[in-house]
mmCIF file of C-alpha atoms in Angstrom:
data_model
loop_
_atom_site.group_PDB
_atom_site.id
_atom_site.type_symbol
_atom_site.label_atom_id
_atom_site.label_comp_id
_atom_site.label_asym_id
_atom_site.label_seq_id
_atom_site.Cartn_x
_atom_site.Cartn_y
_atom_site.Cartn_z
ATOM 1 C CA MET A 1 0.108 -0.201 -0.096
ATOM 2 C CA SER A 2 1.272 3.476 -0.791
ATOM 3 C CA PHE A 3 0.274 6.856 -1.412
ATOM 4 C CA THR A 4 0.888 9.956 -3.878
ATOM 5 C CA ILE A 5 0.666 13.221 -3.619
ATOM 6 C CA LEU A 6 0.952 15.713 -6.252
ATOM 7 C CA GLN A 7 2.308 18.538 -5.797
ATOM 8 C CA ARG A 8 1.753 22.021 -8.680
ATOM 9 C CA SER A 9 5.003 23.845 -9.152
ATOM 10 C CA ARG A 10 6.205 26.903 -11.750
ATOM 11 C CA ASN A 11 7.614 23.246 -13.080
ATOM 12 C CA GLY A 12 4.796 21.522 -13.487
ATOM 13 C CA ILE A 13 2.953 18.973 -11.547
ATOM 14 C CA ARG A 14 5.313 16.607 -9.653
ATOM 15 C CA SER A 15 4.218 13.669 -7.450
ATOM 16 C CA LEU A 16 5.879 12.320 -3.873
ATOM 17 C CA LYS A 17 5.330 8.689 -3.485
ATOM 18 C CA VAL A 18 4.777 7.609 0.090
ATOM 19 C CA THR A 19 5.283 3.739 0.933
ATOM 20 C CA LYS A 20 3.223 1.951 4.521
ATOM 21 C CA LEU A 21 7.136 1.753 5.526
ATOM 22 C CA GLY A 22 7.414 5.862 5.770
ATOM 23 C CA ILE A 23 3.685 6.027 7.069
ATOM 24 C CA MET A 24 4.760 3.665 9.448
ATOM 25 C CA SER A 25 7.744 5.498 10.761
ATOM 26 C CA LEU A 26 6.052 8.989 10.977
ATOM 27 C CA LEU A 27 3.380 7.397 13.110
ATOM 28 C CA THR A 28 5.749 6.207 15.471
ATOM 29 C CA PHE A 29 7.608 9.592 15.679
ATOM 30 C CA ALA A 30 4.797 11.393 16.108
ATOM 31 C CA VAL A 31 3.772 9.124 19.124
ATOM 32 C CA THR A 32 7.220 9.158 20.787
ATOM 33 C CA LEU A 33 7.913 12.589 20.219
ATOM 34 C CA PRO A 34 6.218 13.683 23.077
ATOM 35 C CA VAL A 35 7.186 10.806 25.696
ATOM 36 C CA ILE A 36 11.156 12.200 25.004
ATOM 37 C CA THR A 37 10.198 15.359 25.300
ATOM 38 C CA ALA A 38 8.223 14.395 28.227
ATOM 39 C CA VAL A 39 11.028 12.597 29.977
ATOM 40 C CA GLY A 40 14.166 14.631 28.947
ATOM 41 C CA GLY A 41 12.496 17.536 30.528
ATOM 42 C CA TYR A 42 12.338 16.074 33.505
ATOM 43 C CA GLN A 43 15.249 14.951 33.906
ATOM 44 C CA LEU A 44 16.821 18.371 32.701
ATOM 45 C CA ALA A 45 14.706 19.994 35.709
ATOM 46 C CA LYS A 46 15.420 17.192 38.279
ATOM 47 C CA TYR A 47 19.168 17.680 37.434
ATOM 48 C CA ARG A 48 18.244 22.038 37.403
ATOM 49 C CA GLY A 49 17.027 21.019 41.273
ATOM 50 C CA HIS A 50 19.668 19.325 41.889
ATOM 51 C CA ILE A 51 22.489 22.152 40.731
ATOM 52 C CA ALA A 52 20.165 24.685 42.502
ATOM 53 C CA SER A 53 20.205 22.614 46.025
ATOM 54 C CA VAL A 54 24.077 22.204 46.021
ATOM 55 C CA ASP A 55 24.277 26.153 45.837
ATOM 56 C CA GLN A 56 22.105 26.994 48.398
ATOM 57 C CA ASP A 57 23.531 24.446 50.952
ATOM 58 C CA THR A 58 26.990 25.957 49.816
ATOM 59 C CA ILE A 59 25.620 29.796 50.419
ATOM 60 C CA ASN A 60 24.294 28.382 53.888
ATOM 61 C CA ASP A 61 27.518 27.168 54.937
ATOM 62 C CA TRP A 62 29.403 30.060 53.689
ATOM 63 C CA ARG A 63 26.885 32.215 55.731
ATOM 64 C CA THR A 64 27.325 30.346 59.034
ATOM 65 C CA GLN A 65 30.931 30.710 58.577
ATOM 66 C CA LEU A 66 30.484 34.207 58.324
ATOM 67 C CA ALA A 67 28.895 34.647 61.458
ATOM 68 C CA ASP A 68 31.127 32.436 63.771
ATOM 69 C CA GLN A 69 33.754 35.140 62.331
ATOM 70 C CA ARG A 70 32.036 37.936 63.324
ATOM 71 C CA THR A 71 31.204 36.602 66.657
ATOM 72 C CA GLU A 72 35.053 35.335 67.047
ATOM 73 C CA LEU A 73 35.628 38.629 65.935
ATOM 74 C CA ASP A 74 33.745 40.392 68.476
ATOM 75 C CA LYS A 75 34.906 38.503 71.274
ATOM 76 C CA ALA A 76 38.449 39.687 70.249
ATOM 77 C CA LYS A 77 37.577 42.998 70.229
ATOM 78 C CA GLU A 78 36.096 42.637 73.493
ATOM 79 C CA ARG A 79 39.361 41.328 74.956
ATOM 80 C CA SER A 80 40.926 43.715 73.620
ATOM 81 C CA GLN A 81 39.366 47.229 74.881
ATOM 82 C CA LYS A 82 39.213 45.526 78.212
ATOM 83 C CA LYS A 83 43.291 44.780 77.967
ATOM 84 C CA LEU A 84 43.242 48.445 77.169
ATOM 85 C CA ASN A 85 40.835 49.759 79.689
ATOM 86 C CA ALA A 86 43.451 47.468 82.347
ATOM 87 C CA LEU A 87 46.320 49.227 80.968
ATOM 88 C CA THR A 88 44.914 52.822 80.161
ATOM 89 C CA ALA A 89 43.687 52.272 84.271
ATOM 90 C CA ARG A 90 47.346 51.733 85.827
ATOM 91 C CA LEU A 91 49.044 54.374 83.095
ATOM 92 C CA GLY A 92 46.258 56.595 84.757
ATOM 93 C CA ILE A 93 47.182 54.956 88.701
ATOM 94 C CA LEU A 94 50.721 55.931 88.079
ATOM 95 C CA GLN A 95 50.185 59.338 86.364
ATOM 96 C CA ALA A 96 48.526 59.997 89.223
ATOM 97 C CA HIS A 97 51.202 58.580 91.828
ATOM 98 C CA VAL A 98 53.883 60.348 90.357
ATOM 99 C CA ARG A 99 51.793 63.555 90.558
ATOM 100 C CA ARG A 100 51.573 63.109 94.316
ATOM 101 C CA LEU A 101 55.283 62.183 94.818
ATOM 102 C CA ASP A 102 56.071 65.497 92.814
ATOM 103 C CA ALA A 103 53.923 67.593 94.931
ATOM 104 C CA ALA A 104 55.218 65.808 98.091
ATOM 105 C CA GLY A 105 58.668 65.961 97.105
ATOM 106 C CA SER A 106 58.106 69.690 96.510
ATOM 107 C CA ARG A 107 56.414 70.576 99.442
ATOM 108 C CA ILE A 108 58.928 68.628 101.590
ATOM 109 C CA ALA A 109 62.114 70.145 99.816
ATOM 110 C CA ASN A 110 60.458 73.669 100.632
ATOM 111 C CA ILE A 111 59.690 73.225 104.185
ATOM 112 C CA ALA A 112 63.631 71.750 104.378
ATOM 113 C CA GLY A 113 64.974 75.224 102.580
ATOM 114 C CA ILE A 114 66.847 72.556 100.406
ATOM 115 C CA ASP A 115 68.576 74.127 96.976
ATOM 116 C CA ALA A 116 65.464 73.343 94.205
ATOM 117 C CA ASN A 117 68.135 72.863 91.589
ATOM 118 C CA GLU A 118 69.485 70.130 94.390
ATOM 119 C CA PHE A 119 66.303 67.960 93.909
ATOM 120 C CA ASN A 120 64.401 69.214 90.804
ATOM 121 C CA PHE A 121 60.953 67.603 90.417
ATOM 122 C CA SER A 122 59.950 69.202 87.364
ATOM 123 C CA GLN A 123 62.883 67.383 85.249
ATOM 124 C CA PRO A 124 63.984 63.803 84.976
ATOM 125 C CA PRO A 125 66.734 62.648 86.887
ATOM 126 C CA ALA A 126 69.826 61.849 84.883
ATOM 127 C CA ILE A 127 70.683 58.130 84.377
ATOM 128 C CA GLY A 128 72.931 56.452 81.758
ATOM 129 C CA GLY A 129 74.924 53.487 81.365
ATOM 130 C CA PRO A 130 75.196 50.828 78.764
ATOM 131 C CA GLU A 131 72.083 48.638 77.721
ATOM 132 C CA GLU A 132 71.809 45.173 75.921
ATOM 133 C CA PRO A 133 68.952 45.101 73.290
ATOM 134 C CA GLU A 134 66.167 43.446 73.601
ATOM 135 C CA SER A 135 63.224 42.333 71.594
ATOM 136 C CA VAL A 136 59.842 43.920 71.039
ATOM 137 C CA SER A 137 56.608 42.802 70.273
ATOM 138 C CA SER A 138 55.344 42.924 66.382
ATOM 139 C CA ASN A 139 53.236 45.115 67.390
ATOM 140 C CA SER A 140 54.701 48.759 67.810
ATOM 141 C CA SER A 141 51.806 50.355 69.500
ATOM 142 C CA ASP A 142 51.702 47.798 72.517
ATOM 143 C CA ALA A 143 55.226 47.806 72.868
ATOM 144 C CA GLU A 144 55.746 51.498 73.182
ATOM 145 C CA PHE A 145 52.434 51.535 75.321
ATOM 146 C CA LEU A 146 54.450 48.731 77.731
ATOM 147 C CA THR A 147 57.886 50.619 77.394
ATOM 148 C CA LEU A 148 55.674 53.943 79.055
ATOM 149 C CA LEU A 149 54.706 51.875 81.922
ATOM 150 C CA ASP A 150 58.258 50.455 82.455
ATOM 151 C CA ASP A 151 59.462 54.214 82.055
ATOM 152 C CA LEU A 152 56.723 55.437 84.648
ATOM 153 C CA SER A 153 58.072 52.721 87.111
ATOM 154 C CA SER A 154 61.619 53.831 86.967
ATOM 155 C CA GLN A 155 60.433 57.418 87.814
ATOM 156 C CA LEU A 156 58.202 56.179 90.584
ATOM 157 C CA LEU A 157 61.441 54.641 92.000
ATOM 158 C CA SER A 158 63.306 57.552 91.788
ATOM 159 C CA ARG A 159 61.023 59.516 93.094
ATOM 160 C CA GLU A 160 60.768 57.210 96.428
ATOM 161 C CA GLN A 161 64.866 57.336 96.653
ATOM 162 C CA GLN A 162 64.254 61.048 96.480
ATOM 163 C CA LEU A 163 61.874 61.657 99.247
ATOM 164 C CA SER A 164 64.096 59.196 101.443
ATOM 165 C CA ALA A 165 67.008 61.165 100.706
ATOM 166 C CA ILE A 166 65.140 64.201 101.455
ATOM 167 C CA GLU A 167 63.802 62.888 104.450
ATOM 168 C CA SER A 168 67.292 62.721 106.048
ATOM 169 C CA LEU A 169 68.051 65.797 105.099
ATOM 170 C CA VAL A 170 64.865 67.421 106.665
ATOM 171 C CA LEU A 171 65.006 65.418 110.362
ATOM 172 C CA ASP A 172 68.980 65.635 110.735
ATOM 173 C CA LYS A 173 69.781 69.215 109.456
ATOM 174 C CA HIS A 174 66.749 70.700 109.391
ATOM 175 C CA ILE A 175 64.664 69.909 111.949
ATOM 176 C CA GLY A 176 67.153 69.251 114.567
ATOM 177 C CA VAL A 177 66.038 70.118 117.888
ATOM 178 C CA GLU A 178 62.464 69.408 117.589
ATOM 179 C CA SER A 179 63.296 65.689 116.483
ATOM 180 C CA TYR A 180 63.681 65.389 119.930
ATOM 181 C CA ILE A 181 61.482 62.914 121.712
ATOM 182 C CA SER A 182 59.823 64.055 125.470
ATOM 183 C CA GLY A 183 56.961 64.881 126.615
ATOM 184 C CA ARG A 184 53.095 63.374 126.812
ATOM 185 C CA PRO A 185 51.295 62.195 123.485
ATOM 186 C CA ILE A 186 48.241 64.521 125.229
ATOM 187 C CA THR A 187 47.280 68.562 126.143
ATOM 188 C CA LYS A 188 45.074 66.975 129.194
ATOM 189 C CA GLY A 189 44.669 63.721 130.650
ATOM 190 C CA TRP A 190 46.354 60.921 133.065
ATOM 191 C CA MET A 191 48.855 57.793 132.698
ATOM 192 C CA SER A 192 46.803 54.853 133.008
ATOM 193 C CA SER A 193 49.390 52.107 132.555
ATOM 194 C CA PHE A 194 52.820 51.816 132.493
ATOM 195 C CA TYR A 195 55.049 49.736 130.065
ATOM 196 C CA GLY A 196 55.949 45.917 131.255
ATOM 197 C CA ARG A 197 53.950 43.390 132.835
ATOM 198 C CA ARG A 198 50.458 44.156 133.969
ATOM 199 C CA THR A 199 47.018 42.395 134.384
ATOM 200 C CA ASP A 200 45.434 42.121 130.804
ATOM 201 C CA PRO A 201 41.934 43.961 131.372
ATOM 202 C CA PHE A 202 39.903 41.965 129.183
ATOM 203 C CA SER A 203 41.433 38.163 129.888
ATOM 204 C CA GLY A 204 42.226 39.273 133.226
ATOM 205 C CA ARG A 205 45.720 36.722 132.613
ATOM 206 C CA PRO A 206 49.288 37.985 133.295
ATOM 207 C CA ALA A 207 50.338 40.263 129.977
ATOM 208 C CA TRP A 208 53.042 42.366 128.092
ATOM 209 C CA HIS A 209 52.441 46.291 127.721
ATOM 210 C CA ALA A 210 54.768 47.545 124.935
ATOM 211 C CA GLY A 211 54.020 50.945 125.714
ATOM 212 C CA LEU A 212 52.413 54.008 127.882
ATOM 213 C CA ASP A 213 48.519 54.570 128.404
ATOM 214 C CA PHE A 214 47.130 58.355 128.450
ATOM 215 C CA ALA A 215 43.459 58.080 129.358
ATOM 216 C CA GLY A 216 41.257 61.660 128.576
ATOM 217 C CA LYS A 217 37.770 62.276 127.151
ATOM 218 C CA GLU A 218 36.976 61.241 123.928
ATOM 219 C CA GLY A 219 37.791 63.823 120.868
ATOM 220 C CA ALA A 220 40.711 65.193 123.160
ATOM 221 C CA PRO A 221 44.050 65.985 121.111
ATOM 222 C CA VAL A 222 46.774 63.878 120.499
ATOM 223 C CA VAL A 223 49.831 65.251 120.204
ATOM 224 C CA SER A 224 53.024 64.780 118.224
ATOM 225 C CA THR A 225 56.216 64.432 120.692
ATOM 226 C CA ALA A 226 58.727 65.179 118.691
ATOM 227 C CA ALA A 227 58.873 66.264 114.647
ATOM 228 C CA GLY A 228 58.769 64.287 112.402
ATOM 229 C CA VAL A 229 57.271 62.528 109.293
ATOM 230 C CA VAL A 230 53.701 60.742 108.912
ATOM 231 C CA SER A 231 55.124 56.936 107.692
ATOM 232 C CA PHE A 232 51.653 54.594 108.428
ATOM 233 C CA VAL A 233 47.988 56.112 109.025
ATOM 234 C CA GLY A 234 45.554 53.119 109.231
ATOM 235 C CA ASP A 235 43.753 50.423 111.389
ATOM 236 C CA ARG A 236 46.077 47.903 112.855
ATOM 237 C CA HIS A 237 45.190 44.485 114.754
ATOM 238 C CA GLY A 238 44.685 45.726 118.772
ATOM 239 C CA TYR A 239 45.481 49.201 118.212
ATOM 240 C CA GLY A 240 42.671 50.586 116.444
ATOM 241 C CA LEU A 241 43.374 53.712 114.447
ATOM 242 C CA LEU A 242 47.144 54.276 114.356
ATOM 243 C CA ILE A 243 49.419 56.968 113.804
ATOM 244 C CA GLU A 244 53.080 56.395 113.157
ATOM 245 C CA ILE A 245 55.676 59.132 112.797
ATOM 246 C CA SER A 246 59.588 58.349 111.712
ATOM 247 C CA HIS A 247 61.840 60.861 113.804
ATOM 248 C CA GLY A 248 64.960 59.652 112.290
ATOM 249 C CA ASP A 249 68.102 57.670 113.553
ATOM 250 C CA GLY A 250 65.661 54.530 114.103
ATOM 251 C CA PHE A 251 63.370 56.115 116.372
ATOM 252 C CA VAL A 252 59.174 55.545 115.578
ATOM 253 C CA THR A 253 56.807 56.991 117.958
ATOM 254 C CA ARG A 254 53.179 54.987 117.930
ATOM 255 C CA TYR A 255 49.801 56.238 118.337
ATOM 256 C CA GLY A 256 46.697 54.031 119.159
ATOM 257 C CA HIS A 257 43.265 54.030 119.677
ATOM 258 C CA ASN A 258 42.621 57.317 118.382
ATOM 259 C CA LYS A 259 38.857 58.484 116.905
ATOM 260 C CA THR A 260 40.025 60.528 114.170
ATOM 261 C CA ALA A 261 43.490 60.877 111.891
ATOM 262 C CA LEU A 262 44.250 64.439 111.583
ATOM 263 C CA VAL A 263 47.250 63.531 109.368
ATOM 264 C CA LYS A 264 48.141 61.812 106.471
ATOM 265 C CA VAL A 265 51.161 59.494 105.361
ATOM 266 C CA GLY A 266 53.895 61.734 104.296
ATOM 267 C CA GLU A 267 53.423 65.063 105.922
ATOM 268 C CA VAL A 268 56.114 66.475 108.056
ATOM 269 C CA ILE A 269 54.829 67.027 111.701
ATOM 270 C CA SER A 270 56.331 69.225 114.318
ATOM 271 C CA LYS A 271 56.454 68.861 117.669
ATOM 272 C CA ASN A 272 53.696 69.283 119.698
ATOM 273 C CA GLN A 273 51.528 69.271 116.296
ATOM 274 C CA GLN A 274 47.422 68.134 116.797
ATOM 275 C CA ILE A 275 47.829 64.562 115.152
ATOM 276 C CA ALA A 276 44.635 62.662 115.954
ATOM 277 C CA GLU A 277 41.345 63.122 118.580
ATOM 278 C CA MET A 278 41.662 60.321 121.318
ATOM 279 C CA GLY A 279 39.303 57.684 120.828
ATOM 280 C CA ASN A 280 38.716 53.962 122.024
ATOM 281 C CA SER A 281 39.197 52.155 118.652
ATOM 282 C CA GLY A 282 40.288 48.810 118.454
ATOM 283 C CA ARG A 283 41.365 46.516 122.281
ATOM 284 C CA SER A 284 40.076 48.956 124.240
ATOM 285 C CA THR A 285 38.479 49.821 126.848
ATOM 286 C CA GLY A 286 37.513 53.832 127.138
ATOM 287 C CA ALA A 287 38.876 56.735 125.209
ATOM 288 C CA HIS A 288 42.498 56.632 125.662
ATOM 289 C CA VAL A 289 46.150 56.974 123.820
ATOM 290 C CA HIS A 290 48.482 54.059 123.921
ATOM 291 C CA TYR A 291 51.726 55.585 123.245
ATOM 292 C CA GLU A 292 55.088 53.550 121.967
ATOM 293 C CA ILE A 293 58.621 54.487 121.388
ATOM 294 C CA LEU A 294 60.342 52.033 119.222
ATOM 295 C CA LYS A 295 63.945 52.282 118.467
ATOM 296 C CA ASN A 296 65.312 50.152 114.923
ATOM 297 C CA GLY A 297 62.604 48.045 115.047
ATOM 298 C CA ARG A 298 62.090 47.329 118.940
ATOM 299 C CA GLN A 299 59.814 48.555 121.582
ATOM 300 C CA ILE A 300 61.449 50.458 124.386
ATOM 301 C CA ASN A 301 59.883 52.038 127.619
ATOM 302 C CA PRO A 302 59.006 55.669 127.033
ATOM 303 C CA LEU A 303 58.734 56.365 130.209
ATOM 304 C CA ARG A 304 62.295 58.047 130.620
ATOM 305 C CA TYR A 305 61.150 60.344 127.369
ATOM 306 C CA VAL A 306 57.709 61.395 128.997
ATOM 307 C CA ASN A 307 59.489 62.638 131.908
ATOM 308 C CA ARG A 308 63.150 64.086 130.263
ATOM 309 C CA ARG A 309 62.581 67.876 129.883
ATOM 310 C CA SER A 310 62.594 69.510 126.294
ATOM 311 C CA LYS A 311 66.091 70.475 124.354
ATOM 312 C CA SER A 312 65.668 74.577 124.175
#
């Protein structure tokens, strides 16, 4: 079986003969083409969907990594800021300490009448000597900051040495007669306990008493028995509010159980100057002053110093 297709053209009528095999081939192609197209489209869509899924997972992973890195960066910034704040605070404390030492040194030098050119606190001390090079951090700013702190620490040490020298000059050369320990640490009152062995007022047992007690009214003046420099002000076990004054040549006087301190560490004190108000702080049964004298760190009997006359 076959078909003949006639087609008119300029050259006349042309004929095309279609056999049964050709017709079957066309029908087969027409039937299978939609199926092939559908299967191909499905596979293509599936492939594209798989690629898109992989890309999205990668993007999500990148986002997670970026978030983790951002968190670590924030933590690093926070740690750096804390370190910087701590170092800045340390620097501020050191600078304030230097200013206080400078002021105290200038004040003591002025009181002592020492030549300002001998102890000039406005100029850095002259120092020198060969030094070995040392390794520094790769972070130059950190190295410079730490160097600044080391320089300030060196300045503090230098100031303390200068003040110690000035203290000796003040006590040995310019205080003179006033550094002579004599008299009582009170202006009004009475001696209520002697130096040596006594009955402890709390336990009732024999105990050693390393000073003299002077009783009086709470708030009464407590005075220094000699000129010197205040070396300690604060609470101490058994003494309550305690004041210590250094008088040079190894002598130190102590005044315990005070109500209020009127002096501070580093202050230059003259003889008979009020340093505190009598109180009842610490291990005490009433308002009084516990008075001690130390020679080279050892407590001695203050009685002969209390009874001796002042130098004229």
